[in-house]
mmCIF file of N, CA and C in Angstrom:
data_model
loop_
_atom_site.group_PDB
_atom_site.id
_atom_site.type_symbol
_atom_site.label_atom_id
_atom_site.label_comp_id
_atom_site.label_asym_id
_atom_site.label_seq_id
_atom_site.Cartn_x
_atom_site.Cartn_y
_atom_site.Cartn_z
ATOM 1 N N MET R 1 175.750 77.821 -47.771
ATOM 2 C CA MET R 1 175.226 76.831 -46.770
ATOM 3 C C MET R 1 176.595 76.242 -46.020
ATOM 4 N N LEU R 2 176.609 76.301 -44.770
ATOM 5 C CA LEU R 2 177.744 75.796 -44.074
ATOM 6 C C LEU R 2 177.847 74.470 -43.816
ATOM 7 N N PHE R 3 176.746 73.900 -43.039
ATOM 8 C CA PHE R 3 176.635 72.454 -42.701
ATOM 9 C C PHE R 3 175.287 72.121 -42.792
ATOM 10 N N ARG R 4 174.902 70.763 -43.085
ATOM 11 C CA ARG R 4 173.536 70.351 -43.065
ATOM 12 C C ARG R 4 173.462 69.007 -42.265
ATOM 13 N N SER R 5 172.720 68.845 -41.503
ATOM 14 C CA SER R 5 172.521 67.692 -40.620
ATOM 15 C C SER R 5 171.415 66.867 -41.362
ATOM 16 N N PRO R 6 171.622 65.567 -41.517
ATOM 17 C CA PRO R 6 170.521 64.737 -42.078
ATOM 18 C C PRO R 6 169.299 64.798 -41.315
ATOM 19 N N LYS R 7 168.148 64.641 -41.983
ATOM 20 C CA LYS R 7 166.774 64.669 -41.479
ATOM 21 C C LYS R 7 166.761 63.649 -40.115
ATOM 22 N N PRO R 8 166.244 64.124 -38.986
ATOM 23 C CA PRO R 8 166.250 63.229 -37.802
ATOM 24 C C PRO R 8 165.432 61.912 -37.870
ATOM 25 N N SER R 9 165.802 61.034 -37.287
ATOM 26 C CA SER R 9 165.256 59.663 -37.410
ATOM 27 C C SER R 9 165.379 59.044 -36.162
ATOM 28 N N ARG R 10 164.530 57.976 -35.911
ATOM 29 C CA ARG R 10 164.602 57.284 -34.708
ATOM 30 C C ARG R 10 165.433 55.989 -34.935
ATOM 31 N N LEU R 11 166.118 55.988 -36.144
ATOM 32 C CA LEU R 11 167.009 54.725 -36.258
ATOM 33 C C LEU R 11 168.346 54.978 -35.781
ATOM 34 N N ALA R 12 169.147 53.951 -35.520
ATOM 35 C CA ALA R 12 170.518 54.097 -35.078
ATOM 36 C C ALA R 12 171.207 54.433 -36.294
ATOM 37 N N CYS R 13 172.584 54.901 -35.887
ATOM 38 C CA CYS R 13 173.394 55.412 -37.013
ATOM 39 C C CYS R 13 173.750 54.272 -38.058
ATOM 40 N N ARG R 14 173.707 53.071 -37.660
ATOM 41 C CA ARG R 14 174.024 51.859 -38.519
ATOM 42 C C ARG R 14 173.019 51.966 -39.470
ATOM 43 N N SER R 15 171.842 52.275 -39.414
ATOM 44 C CA SER R 15 170.950 52.249 -40.549
ATOM 45 C C SER R 15 170.633 53.707 -41.109
ATOM 46 N N ARG R 16 171.684 54.479 -40.788
ATOM 47 C CA ARG R 16 171.492 55.789 -41.325
ATOM 48 C C ARG R 16 172.421 55.991 -42.569
ATOM 49 N N ARG R 17 172.785 55.079 -43.381
ATOM 50 C CA ARG R 17 173.596 55.222 -44.521
ATOM 51 C C ARG R 17 173.139 56.320 -45.324
ATOM 52 N N ARG R 18 173.930 57.298 -45.759
ATOM 53 C CA ARG R 18 173.583 58.214 -46.645
ATOM 54 C C ARG R 18 174.553 58.453 -47.737
ATOM 55 N N ARG R 19 174.088 59.071 -48.748
ATOM 56 C CA ARG R 19 174.943 59.665 -49.687
ATOM 57 C C ARG R 19 175.310 61.011 -49.494
ATOM 58 N N SER R 20 176.495 61.451 -49.879
ATOM 59 C CA SER R 20 176.748 62.794 -49.611
ATOM 60 C C SER R 20 176.309 63.600 -50.819
ATOM 61 N N GLY R 21 175.987 64.872 -50.761
ATOM 62 C CA GLY R 21 175.649 65.612 -51.914
ATOM 63 C C GLY R 21 176.760 66.165 -52.575
ATOM 64 N N SER R 22 176.583 66.806 -53.582
ATOM 65 C CA SER R 22 177.714 67.344 -54.533
ATOM 66 C C SER R 22 178.548 68.243 -53.678
ATOM 67 N N GLY R 23 179.699 68.089 -53.604
ATOM 68 C CA GLY R 23 180.644 69.047 -52.902
ATOM 69 C C GLY R 23 180.578 68.762 -51.314
ATOM 70 N N GLU R 24 179.920 67.724 -50.904
ATOM 71 C CA GLU R 24 179.813 67.431 -49.502
ATOM 72 C C GLU R 24 180.573 66.120 -49.062
ATOM 73 N N ALA R 25 180.917 66.006 -47.831
ATOM 74 C CA ALA R 25 181.272 64.806 -47.314
ATOM 75 C C ALA R 25 180.495 64.384 -46.009
ATOM 76 N N LEU R 26 180.263 63.028 -45.856
ATOM 77 C CA LEU R 26 179.576 62.621 -44.816
ATOM 78 C C LEU R 26 180.490 62.330 -43.579
ATOM 79 N N VAL R 27 180.188 62.679 -42.344
ATOM 80 C CA VAL R 27 180.931 62.540 -41.155
ATOM 81 C C VAL R 27 180.176 61.960 -40.161
ATOM 82 N N TYR R 28 180.571 60.938 -39.625
ATOM 83 C CA TYR R 28 179.947 60.081 -38.577
ATOM 84 C C TYR R 28 180.703 60.282 -37.163
ATOM 85 N N LEU R 29 180.007 60.768 -36.284
ATOM 86 C CA LEU R 29 180.620 60.984 -34.852
ATOM 87 C C LEU R 29 179.963 59.946 -33.911
ATOM 88 N N PHE R 30 180.810 59.139 -33.110
ATOM 89 C CA PHE R 30 180.023 58.289 -32.403
ATOM 90 C C PHE R 30 181.068 58.080 -31.017
ATOM 91 N N ARG R 31 180.185 57.698 -30.072
ATOM 92 C CA ARG R 31 180.883 57.549 -28.670
ATOM 93 C C ARG R 31 180.662 56.241 -28.135
ATOM 94 N N LEU R 32 181.727 55.487 -27.807
ATOM 95 C CA LEU R 32 181.663 54.151 -27.222
ATOM 96 C C LEU R 32 181.177 54.178 -25.918
ATOM 97 N N PRO R 33 180.502 53.153 -25.531
ATOM 98 C CA PRO R 33 179.921 53.088 -24.273
ATOM 99 C C PRO R 33 180.906 52.809 -23.041
ATOM 100 N N GLU R 34 182.151 52.253 -23.299
ATOM 101 C CA GLU R 34 182.860 51.927 -22.234
ATOM 102 C C GLU R 34 183.537 53.108 -21.678
ATOM 103 N N GLY R 35 184.071 52.985 -20.508
ATOM 104 C CA GLY R 35 184.838 54.074 -19.708
ATOM 105 C C GLY R 35 183.926 55.012 -18.962
ATOM 106 N N LEU R 36 183.826 56.305 -19.387
ATOM 107 C CA LEU R 36 182.977 57.209 -18.560
ATOM 108 C C LEU R 36 181.455 56.947 -18.440
ATOM 109 N N PRO R 37 180.975 57.132 -17.240
ATOM 110 C CA PRO R 37 179.672 56.911 -17.045
ATOM 111 C C PRO R 37 178.751 57.391 -18.322
ATOM 112 N N SER R 38 177.809 56.599 -18.699
ATOM 113 C CA SER R 38 176.924 56.970 -19.962
ATOM 114 C C SER R 38 176.131 58.309 -19.833
ATOM 115 N N PHE R 39 175.931 58.632 -18.564
ATOM 116 C CA PHE R 39 174.986 59.693 -18.382
ATOM 117 C C PHE R 39 175.860 61.123 -18.604
ATOM 118 N N ARG R 40 177.233 61.023 -18.643
ATOM 119 C CA ARG R 40 177.972 62.322 -18.963
ATOM 120 C C ARG R 40 177.938 62.603 -20.445
ATOM 121 N N ALA R 41 177.563 63.784 -20.759
ATOM 122 C CA ALA R 41 177.501 64.025 -22.190
ATOM 123 C C ALA R 41 178.756 64.592 -22.725
ATOM 124 N N ALA R 42 179.233 64.220 -23.923
ATOM 125 C CA ALA R 42 180.405 64.615 -24.404
ATOM 126 C C ALA R 42 180.011 65.640 -25.602
ATOM 127 N N HIS R 43 180.453 66.854 -25.679
ATOM 128 C CA HIS R 43 180.024 67.941 -26.577
ATOM 129 C C HIS R 43 180.987 67.775 -27.908
ATOM 130 N N PHE R 44 180.392 68.039 -28.969
ATOM 131 C CA PHE R 44 181.115 67.847 -30.281
ATOM 132 C C PHE R 44 180.899 69.263 -31.143
ATOM 133 N N PHE R 45 181.854 69.728 -31.663
ATOM 134 C CA PHE R 45 181.967 70.986 -32.554
ATOM 135 C C PHE R 45 182.514 70.771 -33.799
ATOM 136 N N VAL R 46 182.137 71.594 -34.753
ATOM 137 C CA VAL R 46 182.674 71.651 -36.187
ATOM 138 C C VAL R 46 183.105 73.057 -36.394
ATOM 139 N N ASP R 47 184.330 73.378 -36.584
ATOM 140 C CA ASP R 47 184.747 74.581 -36.914
ATOM 141 C C ASP R 47 184.436 75.706 -35.697
ATOM 142 N N GLY R 48 184.356 75.172 -34.485
ATOM 143 C CA GLY R 48 183.847 75.883 -33.127
ATOM 144 C C GLY R 48 182.366 76.153 -33.000
ATOM 145 N N ARG R 49 181.594 75.456 -33.962
ATOM 146 C CA ARG R 49 180.064 75.576 -33.866
ATOM 147 C C ARG R 49 179.649 74.151 -33.258
ATOM 148 N N PRO R 50 178.621 74.348 -32.143
ATOM 149 C CA PRO R 50 178.197 73.122 -31.532
ATOM 150 C C PRO R 50 177.337 72.190 -32.405
ATOM 151 N N VAL R 51 177.792 71.056 -32.505
ATOM 152 C CA VAL R 51 176.963 70.009 -33.429
ATOM 153 C C VAL R 51 175.966 69.153 -32.652
ATOM 154 N N VAL R 52 176.545 68.505 -31.653
ATOM 155 C CA VAL R 52 175.693 67.538 -30.824
ATOM 156 C C VAL R 52 176.438 67.327 -29.526
ATOM 157 N N SER R 53 175.594 66.810 -28.508
ATOM 158 C CA SER R 53 176.034 66.183 -27.317
ATOM 159 C C SER R 53 175.639 64.893 -27.236
ATOM 160 N N LEU R 54 176.679 63.913 -27.059
ATOM 161 C CA LEU R 54 176.354 62.476 -27.074
ATOM 162 C C LEU R 54 176.532 61.940 -25.804
ATOM 163 N N LYS R 55 175.701 61.140 -25.231
ATOM 164 C CA LYS R 55 176.017 60.318 -24.065
ATOM 165 C C LYS R 55 176.414 58.989 -24.483
ATOM 166 N N GLY R 56 176.844 58.130 -23.674
ATOM 167 C CA GLY R 56 177.385 56.830 -24.086
ATOM 168 C C GLY R 56 176.595 56.097 -24.937
ATOM 169 N N ASN R 57 177.239 55.551 -26.023
ATOM 170 C CA ASN R 57 176.532 54.743 -26.966
ATOM 171 C C ASN R 57 175.820 55.582 -27.808
ATOM 172 N N GLY R 58 176.166 56.760 -28.145
ATOM 173 C CA GLY R 58 175.487 57.664 -28.904
ATOM 174 C C GLY R 58 176.204 57.961 -30.321
ATOM 175 N N CYS R 59 175.612 58.438 -31.355
ATOM 176 C CA CYS R 59 176.135 58.589 -32.669
ATOM 177 C C CYS R 59 175.345 59.731 -33.309
ATOM 178 N N THR R 60 175.900 60.268 -34.391
ATOM 179 C CA THR R 60 175.341 61.199 -35.276
ATOM 180 C C THR R 60 176.085 61.122 -36.600
ATOM 181 N N VAL R 61 175.398 61.903 -37.608
ATOM 182 C CA VAL R 61 175.963 61.866 -38.868
ATOM 183 C C VAL R 61 175.644 63.222 -39.472
ATOM 184 N N LEU R 62 176.624 63.948 -40.055
ATOM 185 C CA LEU R 62 176.492 65.113 -40.690
ATOM 186 C C LEU R 62 176.992 65.270 -42.169
ATOM 187 N N ARG R 63 176.434 66.057 -42.817
ATOM 188 C CA ARG R 63 176.907 66.441 -44.228
ATOM 189 C C ARG R 63 177.639 67.732 -44.009
ATOM 190 N N VAL R 64 179.016 67.606 -44.494
ATOM 191 C CA VAL R 64 179.937 68.732 -44.265
ATOM 192 C C VAL R 64 180.443 69.016 -45.638
ATOM 193 N N PRO R 65 180.417 70.498 -45.900
ATOM 194 C CA PRO R 65 181.105 70.861 -47.266
ATOM 195 C C PRO R 65 182.500 70.334 -47.371
ATOM 196 N N ALA R 66 183.034 69.937 -48.494
ATOM 197 C CA ALA R 66 184.438 69.703 -48.642
ATOM 198 C C ALA R 66 185.258 70.863 -48.305
ATOM 199 N N GLY R 67 186.513 70.395 -47.700
ATOM 200 C CA GLY R 67 187.428 71.314 -47.425
ATOM 201 C C GLY R 67 187.961 71.169 -46.038
ATOM 202 N N ASP R 68 188.845 72.197 -45.539
ATOM 203 C CA ASP R 68 189.424 72.073 -44.226
ATOM 204 C C ASP R 68 188.481 72.412 -43.201
ATOM 205 N N HIS R 69 188.524 71.460 -42.066
ATOM 206 C CA HIS R 69 187.593 71.677 -40.881
ATOM 207 C C HIS R 69 188.259 71.249 -39.802
ATOM 208 N N ARG R 70 187.779 71.733 -38.515
ATOM 209 C CA ARG R 70 188.321 71.428 -37.303
ATOM 210 C C ARG R 70 187.141 70.745 -36.464
ATOM 211 N N PHE R 71 187.245 69.454 -36.155
ATOM 212 C CA PHE R 71 186.357 68.793 -35.385
ATOM 213 C C PHE R 71 186.810 68.752 -33.969
ATOM 214 N N SER R 72 186.008 69.180 -32.886
ATOM 215 C CA SER R 72 186.515 69.126 -31.645
ATOM 216 C C SER R 72 185.507 68.489 -30.635
ATOM 217 N N GLN R 73 185.984 68.088 -29.606
ATOM 218 C CA GLN R 73 185.263 67.408 -28.461
ATOM 219 C C GLN R 73 185.645 67.814 -27.220
ATOM 220 N N GLY R 74 184.685 68.243 -26.303
ATOM 221 C CA GLY R 74 184.915 68.681 -24.974
ATOM 222 C C GLY R 74 183.998 68.021 -23.909
ATOM 223 N N TRP R 75 184.384 68.133 -22.739
ATOM 224 C CA TRP R 75 183.551 67.696 -21.558
ATOM 225 C C TRP R 75 183.006 68.710 -20.670
ATOM 226 N N THR R 76 182.013 68.546 -19.761
ATOM 227 C CA THR R 76 181.565 69.476 -18.884
ATOM 228 C C THR R 76 182.613 69.828 -18.030
ATOM 229 N N ARG R 77 182.382 70.912 -17.382
ATOM 230 C CA ARG R 77 183.628 71.424 -16.479
ATOM 231 C C ARG R 77 183.824 70.448 -15.260
ATOM 232 N N GLU R 78 182.772 69.846 -14.839
ATOM 233 C CA GLU R 78 182.760 68.825 -13.728
ATOM 234 C C GLU R 78 183.668 67.637 -13.896
ATOM 235 N N LEU R 79 183.566 67.211 -15.214
ATOM 236 C CA LEU R 79 184.354 66.024 -15.608
ATOM 237 C C LEU R 79 185.886 66.431 -15.716
ATOM 238 N N ARG R 80 186.033 67.830 -16.470
ATOM 239 C CA ARG R 80 187.409 68.173 -16.523
ATOM 240 C C ARG R 80 188.136 68.246 -15.284
ATOM 241 N N GLU R 81 187.353 68.603 -14.232
ATOM 242 C CA GLU R 81 188.017 68.814 -12.860
ATOM 243 C C GLU R 81 188.081 67.378 -12.232
ATOM 244 N N TYR R 82 187.599 66.279 -12.655
ATOM 245 C CA TYR R 82 187.677 65.029 -12.039
ATOM 246 C C TYR R 82 189.217 64.579 -12.048
ATOM 247 N N GLY R 83 189.859 64.890 -12.920
ATOM 248 C CA GLY R 83 191.363 64.640 -13.042
ATOM 249 C C GLY R 83 191.640 63.811 -14.360
ATOM 250 N N GLY R 84 192.824 63.968 -14.737
ATOM 251 C CA GLY R 84 193.269 63.116 -15.899
ATOM 252 C C GLY R 84 193.217 64.017 -17.061
ATOM 253 N N ASP R 85 193.257 63.456 -18.201
ATOM 254 C CA ASP R 85 193.407 64.097 -19.634
ATOM 255 C C ASP R 85 191.878 64.247 -20.035
ATOM 256 N N PHE R 86 191.345 65.070 -19.583
ATOM 257 C CA PHE R 86 189.754 65.458 -20.174
ATOM 258 C C PHE R 86 189.693 66.799 -20.752
ATOM 259 N N GLY R 87 190.926 67.281 -21.234
ATOM 260 C CA GLY R 87 190.683 68.641 -21.919
ATOM 261 C C GLY R 87 190.152 68.618 -23.222
ATOM 262 N N PRO R 88 189.861 69.741 -23.931
ATOM 263 C CA PRO R 88 189.452 69.699 -25.367
ATOM 264 C C PRO R 88 190.227 68.885 -26.315
ATOM 265 N N GLN R 89 189.836 68.123 -27.324
ATOM 266 C CA GLN R 89 190.447 67.551 -28.178
ATOM 267 C C GLN R 89 190.166 67.964 -29.602
ATOM 268 N N HIS R 90 191.063 68.038 -30.627
ATOM 269 C CA HIS R 90 190.784 68.505 -31.784
ATOM 270 C C HIS R 90 191.248 67.478 -32.997
ATOM 271 N N ILE R 91 190.554 67.480 -33.949
ATOM 272 C CA ILE R 91 191.018 66.795 -35.152
ATOM 273 C C ILE R 91 190.868 67.532 -36.472
ATOM 274 N N ASP R 92 191.980 68.095 -37.020
ATOM 275 C CA ASP R 92 192.006 68.752 -38.209
ATOM 276 C C ASP R 92 192.017 67.970 -39.361
ATOM 277 N N ALA R 93 190.834 68.170 -40.199
ATOM 278 C CA ALA R 93 190.735 67.224 -41.332
ATOM 279 C C ALA R 93 190.518 68.108 -42.656
ATOM 280 N N ARG R 94 190.952 67.373 -43.744
ATOM 281 C CA ARG R 94 190.718 67.877 -45.160
ATOM 282 C C ARG R 94 189.646 66.901 -45.662
ATOM 283 N N LEU R 95 188.462 67.294 -45.808
ATOM 284 C CA LEU R 95 187.376 66.361 -46.399
ATOM 285 C C LEU R 95 187.285 66.580 -47.802
ATOM 286 N N GLU R 96 187.045 65.451 -48.479
ATOM 287 C CA GLU R 96 186.906 65.373 -49.934
ATOM 288 C C GLU R 96 185.416 65.076 -50.236
ATOM 289 N N PRO R 97 185.016 65.735 -51.365
ATOM 290 C CA PRO R 97 183.573 65.529 -51.572
ATOM 291 C C PRO R 97 183.287 64.149 -52.074
ATOM 292 N N GLY R 98 182.194 63.675 -51.456
ATOM 293 C CA GLY R 98 181.675 62.203 -51.895
ATOM 294 C C GLY R 98 182.260 61.238 -50.794
ATOM 295 N N LYS R 99 183.057 61.372 -50.096
ATOM 296 C CA LYS R 99 183.885 60.670 -49.138
ATOM 297 C C LYS R 99 183.120 60.596 -47.781
ATOM 298 N N THR R 100 183.376 59.401 -47.038
ATOM 299 C CA THR R 100 182.829 59.297 -45.705
ATOM 300 C C THR R 100 183.875 59.143 -44.672
ATOM 301 N N TYR R 101 183.737 59.939 -43.499
ATOM 302 C CA TYR R 101 184.644 59.951 -42.368
ATOM 303 C C TYR R 101 184.067 59.486 -41.243
ATOM 304 N N TYR R 102 184.733 58.792 -40.326
ATOM 305 C CA TYR R 102 184.334 58.248 -39.082
ATOM 306 C C TYR R 102 185.125 58.731 -37.917
ATOM 307 N N TYR R 103 184.609 59.330 -36.905
ATOM 308 C CA TYR R 103 185.394 59.809 -35.699
ATOM 309 C C TYR R 103 184.838 59.142 -34.464
ATOM 310 N N GLU R 104 185.717 58.668 -33.610
ATOM 311 C CA GLU R 104 185.033 57.921 -32.410
ATOM 312 C C GLU R 104 185.738 58.561 -31.117
ATOM 313 N N LEU R 105 184.865 58.657 -30.044
ATOM 314 C CA LEU R 105 185.403 59.001 -28.798
ATOM 315 C C LEU R 105 185.308 57.730 -27.785
ATOM 316 N N TRP R 106 186.406 57.600 -27.150
ATOM 317 C CA TRP R 106 186.456 56.524 -26.162
ATOM 318 C C TRP R 106 187.292 57.084 -24.962
ATOM 319 N N SER R 107 186.978 56.604 -23.887
ATOM 320 C CA SER R 107 187.561 57.181 -22.668
ATOM 321 C C SER R 107 187.744 55.925 -21.551
ATOM 322 N N ALA R 108 188.508 56.265 -20.525
ATOM 323 C CA ALA R 108 189.015 55.359 -19.443
ATOM 324 C C ALA R 108 188.949 56.142 -18.297
ATOM 325 N N LEU R 109 188.089 55.569 -17.221
ATOM 326 C CA LEU R 109 188.271 55.925 -15.922
ATOM 327 C C LEU R 109 189.010 54.838 -15.238
ATOM 328 N N THR R 110 190.320 55.025 -14.933
ATOM 329 C CA THR R 110 190.952 53.847 -14.504
ATOM 330 C C THR R 110 191.227 53.715 -13.032
ATOM 331 N N GLY R 111 190.821 54.593 -12.193
ATOM 332 C CA GLY R 111 190.801 54.563 -10.804
ATOM 333 C C GLY R 111 192.124 55.183 -10.165
ATOM 334 N N PRO R 112 192.032 55.310 -8.850
ATOM 335 C CA PRO R 112 193.232 56.081 -8.019
ATOM 336 C C PRO R 112 194.630 55.590 -8.573
ATOM 337 N N GLY R 113 195.455 56.678 -8.666
ATOM 338 C CA GLY R 113 196.885 56.375 -8.842
ATOM 339 C C GLY R 113 197.173 56.048 -10.456
ATOM 340 N N THR R 114 196.082 56.059 -11.272
ATOM 341 C CA THR R 114 196.261 55.840 -12.751
ATOM 342 C C THR R 114 195.609 56.928 -13.514
ATOM 343 N N PRO R 115 196.209 57.506 -14.483
ATOM 344 C CA PRO R 115 195.546 58.750 -15.118
ATOM 345 C C PRO R 115 194.366 58.403 -15.814
ATOM 346 N N ASN R 116 193.249 59.112 -15.851
ATOM 347 C CA ASN R 116 192.162 58.898 -16.573
ATOM 348 C C ASN R 116 192.368 59.541 -17.820
ATOM 349 N N SER R 117 191.675 59.163 -18.892
ATOM 350 C CA SER R 117 191.944 59.648 -20.314
ATOM 351 C C SER R 117 190.765 59.708 -21.182
ATOM 352 N N SER R 118 190.740 60.400 -22.151
ATOM 353 C CA SER R 118 189.765 60.425 -23.352
ATOM 354 C C SER R 118 190.385 60.574 -24.561
ATOM 355 N N HIS R 119 189.918 59.856 -25.543
ATOM 356 C CA HIS R 119 190.538 59.795 -26.942
ATOM 357 C C HIS R 119 189.382 60.165 -27.983
ATOM 358 N N PHE R 120 189.713 61.141 -28.779
ATOM 359 C CA PHE R 120 188.829 61.532 -29.932
ATOM 360 C C PHE R 120 189.746 61.249 -31.179
ATOM 361 N N ILE R 121 189.365 60.144 -31.864
ATOM 362 C CA ILE R 121 190.281 59.952 -33.073
ATOM 363 C C ILE R 121 189.480 59.478 -34.323
ATOM 364 N N PRO R 122 190.209 59.549 -35.557
ATOM 365 C CA PRO R 122 189.499 59.064 -36.616
ATOM 366 C C PRO R 122 189.736 57.586 -36.476
ATOM 367 N N THR R 123 188.803 56.783 -37.288
ATOM 368 C CA THR R 123 188.753 55.434 -37.287
ATOM 369 C C THR R 123 188.299 54.858 -38.626
ATOM 370 N N HIS R 124 188.646 53.576 -38.831
ATOM 371 C CA HIS R 124 188.328 52.958 -40.205
ATOM 372 C C HIS R 124 186.871 52.568 -40.190
ATOM 373 N N ARG R 125 186.340 52.585 -41.470
ATOM 374 C CA ARG R 125 184.880 52.355 -41.616
ATOM 375 C C ARG R 125 184.535 50.900 -41.005
ATOM 376 N N VAL R 126 185.196 49.905 -41.279
ATOM 377 C CA VAL R 126 184.855 48.525 -40.734
ATOM 378 C C VAL R 126 184.638 48.637 -39.354
ATOM 379 N N SER R 127 185.617 49.121 -38.535
ATOM 380 C CA SER R 127 185.603 49.330 -37.163
ATOM 381 C C SER R 127 184.419 50.077 -36.543
ATOM 382 N N ALA R 128 184.258 51.258 -37.284
ATOM 383 C CA ALA R 128 183.250 52.194 -37.008
ATOM 384 C C ALA R 128 181.830 51.543 -37.134
ATOM 385 N N GLU R 129 181.513 50.937 -38.207
ATOM 386 C CA GLU R 129 180.151 50.248 -38.505
ATOM 387 C C GLU R 129 179.996 49.220 -37.486
ATOM 388 N N LYS R 130 180.952 48.485 -37.079
ATOM 389 C CA LYS R 130 180.876 47.383 -36.106
ATOM 390 C C LYS R 130 180.368 48.128 -34.675
ATOM 391 N N GLU R 131 181.133 49.232 -34.194
ATOM 392 C CA GLU R 131 180.852 49.819 -33.153
ATOM 393 C C GLU R 131 179.400 50.426 -33.130
ATOM 394 N N MET R 132 179.133 51.258 -34.194
ATOM 395 C CA MET R 132 177.864 51.967 -34.309
ATOM 396 C C MET R 132 176.553 51.074 -34.408
ATOM 397 N N PHE R 133 176.943 49.726 -34.616
ATOM 398 C CA PHE R 133 175.746 48.949 -34.585
ATOM 399 C C PHE R 133 174.980 48.991 -33.344
ATOM 400 N N ARG R 134 175.722 49.396 -32.079
ATOM 401 C CA ARG R 134 175.160 49.584 -30.849
ATOM 402 C C ARG R 134 174.644 50.681 -30.441
ATOM 403 N N CYS R 135 174.914 51.725 -31.234
ATOM 404 C CA CYS R 135 174.597 53.094 -30.930
ATOM 405 C C CYS R 135 173.330 53.468 -31.152
ATOM 406 N N ARG R 136 172.898 54.601 -30.375
ATOM 407 C CA ARG R 136 171.510 55.133 -30.359
ATOM 408 C C ARG R 136 171.854 56.639 -31.208
ATOM 409 N N TYR R 137 171.062 56.760 -32.283
ATOM 410 C CA TYR R 137 171.092 57.993 -33.080
ATOM 411 C C TYR R 137 170.748 59.243 -32.434
ATOM 412 N N ALA R 138 171.492 60.279 -32.370
ATOM 413 C CA ALA R 138 171.096 61.603 -31.800
ATOM 414 C C ALA R 138 171.237 62.773 -32.896
ATOM 415 N N PRO R 139 170.152 63.353 -33.300
ATOM 416 C CA PRO R 139 170.097 64.284 -34.221
ATOM 417 C C PRO R 139 171.120 65.427 -33.965
ATOM 418 N N ALA R 140 171.834 65.842 -34.992
ATOM 419 C CA ALA R 140 172.908 66.977 -34.940
ATOM 420 C C ALA R 140 172.119 68.272 -35.152
ATOM 421 N N ALA R 141 172.698 69.399 -34.620
ATOM 422 C CA ALA R 141 172.360 70.820 -34.942
ATOM 423 C C ALA R 141 172.273 70.968 -36.356
ATOM 424 N N ASP R 142 171.249 71.918 -36.679
ATOM 425 C CA ASP R 142 171.307 72.206 -38.169
ATOM 426 C C ASP R 142 172.318 73.406 -38.280
ATOM 427 N N LEU R 143 173.328 73.312 -38.856
ATOM 428 C CA LEU R 143 174.335 74.201 -38.973
ATOM 429 C C LEU R 143 174.222 75.044 -40.367
ATOM 430 N N ALA R 144 173.155 74.828 -40.916
ATOM 431 C CA ALA R 144 173.099 75.601 -42.277
ATOM 432 C C ALA R 144 172.756 77.058 -42.105
ATOM 433 N N THR R 145 172.277 77.377 -40.986
ATOM 434 C CA THR R 145 172.084 78.762 -40.682
ATOM 435 C C THR R 145 173.276 79.470 -40.009
ATOM 436 N N PRO R 146 173.428 80.733 -40.342
ATOM 437 C CA PRO R 146 174.832 81.266 -39.884
ATOM 438 C C PRO R 146 174.589 81.300 -38.172
ATOM 439 N N ALA R 147 175.719 81.296 -37.645
ATOM 440 C CA ALA R 147 175.922 81.512 -36.128
ATOM 441 C C ALA R 147 175.565 83.015 -35.889
ATOM 442 N N GLY R 148 174.823 83.117 -34.709
ATOM 443 C CA GLY R 148 174.611 84.530 -34.444
ATOM 444 C C GLY R 148 173.928 84.629 -33.232
#
């Protein structure tokens, strides 16, 4: 089994506290509402496989096997062409079984003459839980089945 997404729910991520299974880590992905217009979807990938697209103020949670993984975030072509630093971003992580990890996306549209930017970064649990309190849960793709 490659990845498992927790059972979908209508609850926000803040209320989706879960325990990881044996040999798994929990990974929360969330997008802050500030910056880019909320209707622009940010696309997230784990080891090159699509996981979820989040609009502003969105979040999801995944169970991921322990080990080395690449978490990536990308934008639609229209936004990449908008200008600034909106290329794909990657976080290479070594996940430990039973641990929980938080990754956030925030962005800035700063206006003419100032570069626009997007940042996909690991964050601390306390900060993440404070921000995720406002987020809407979006179910992630079930990646337990092989790609094909």
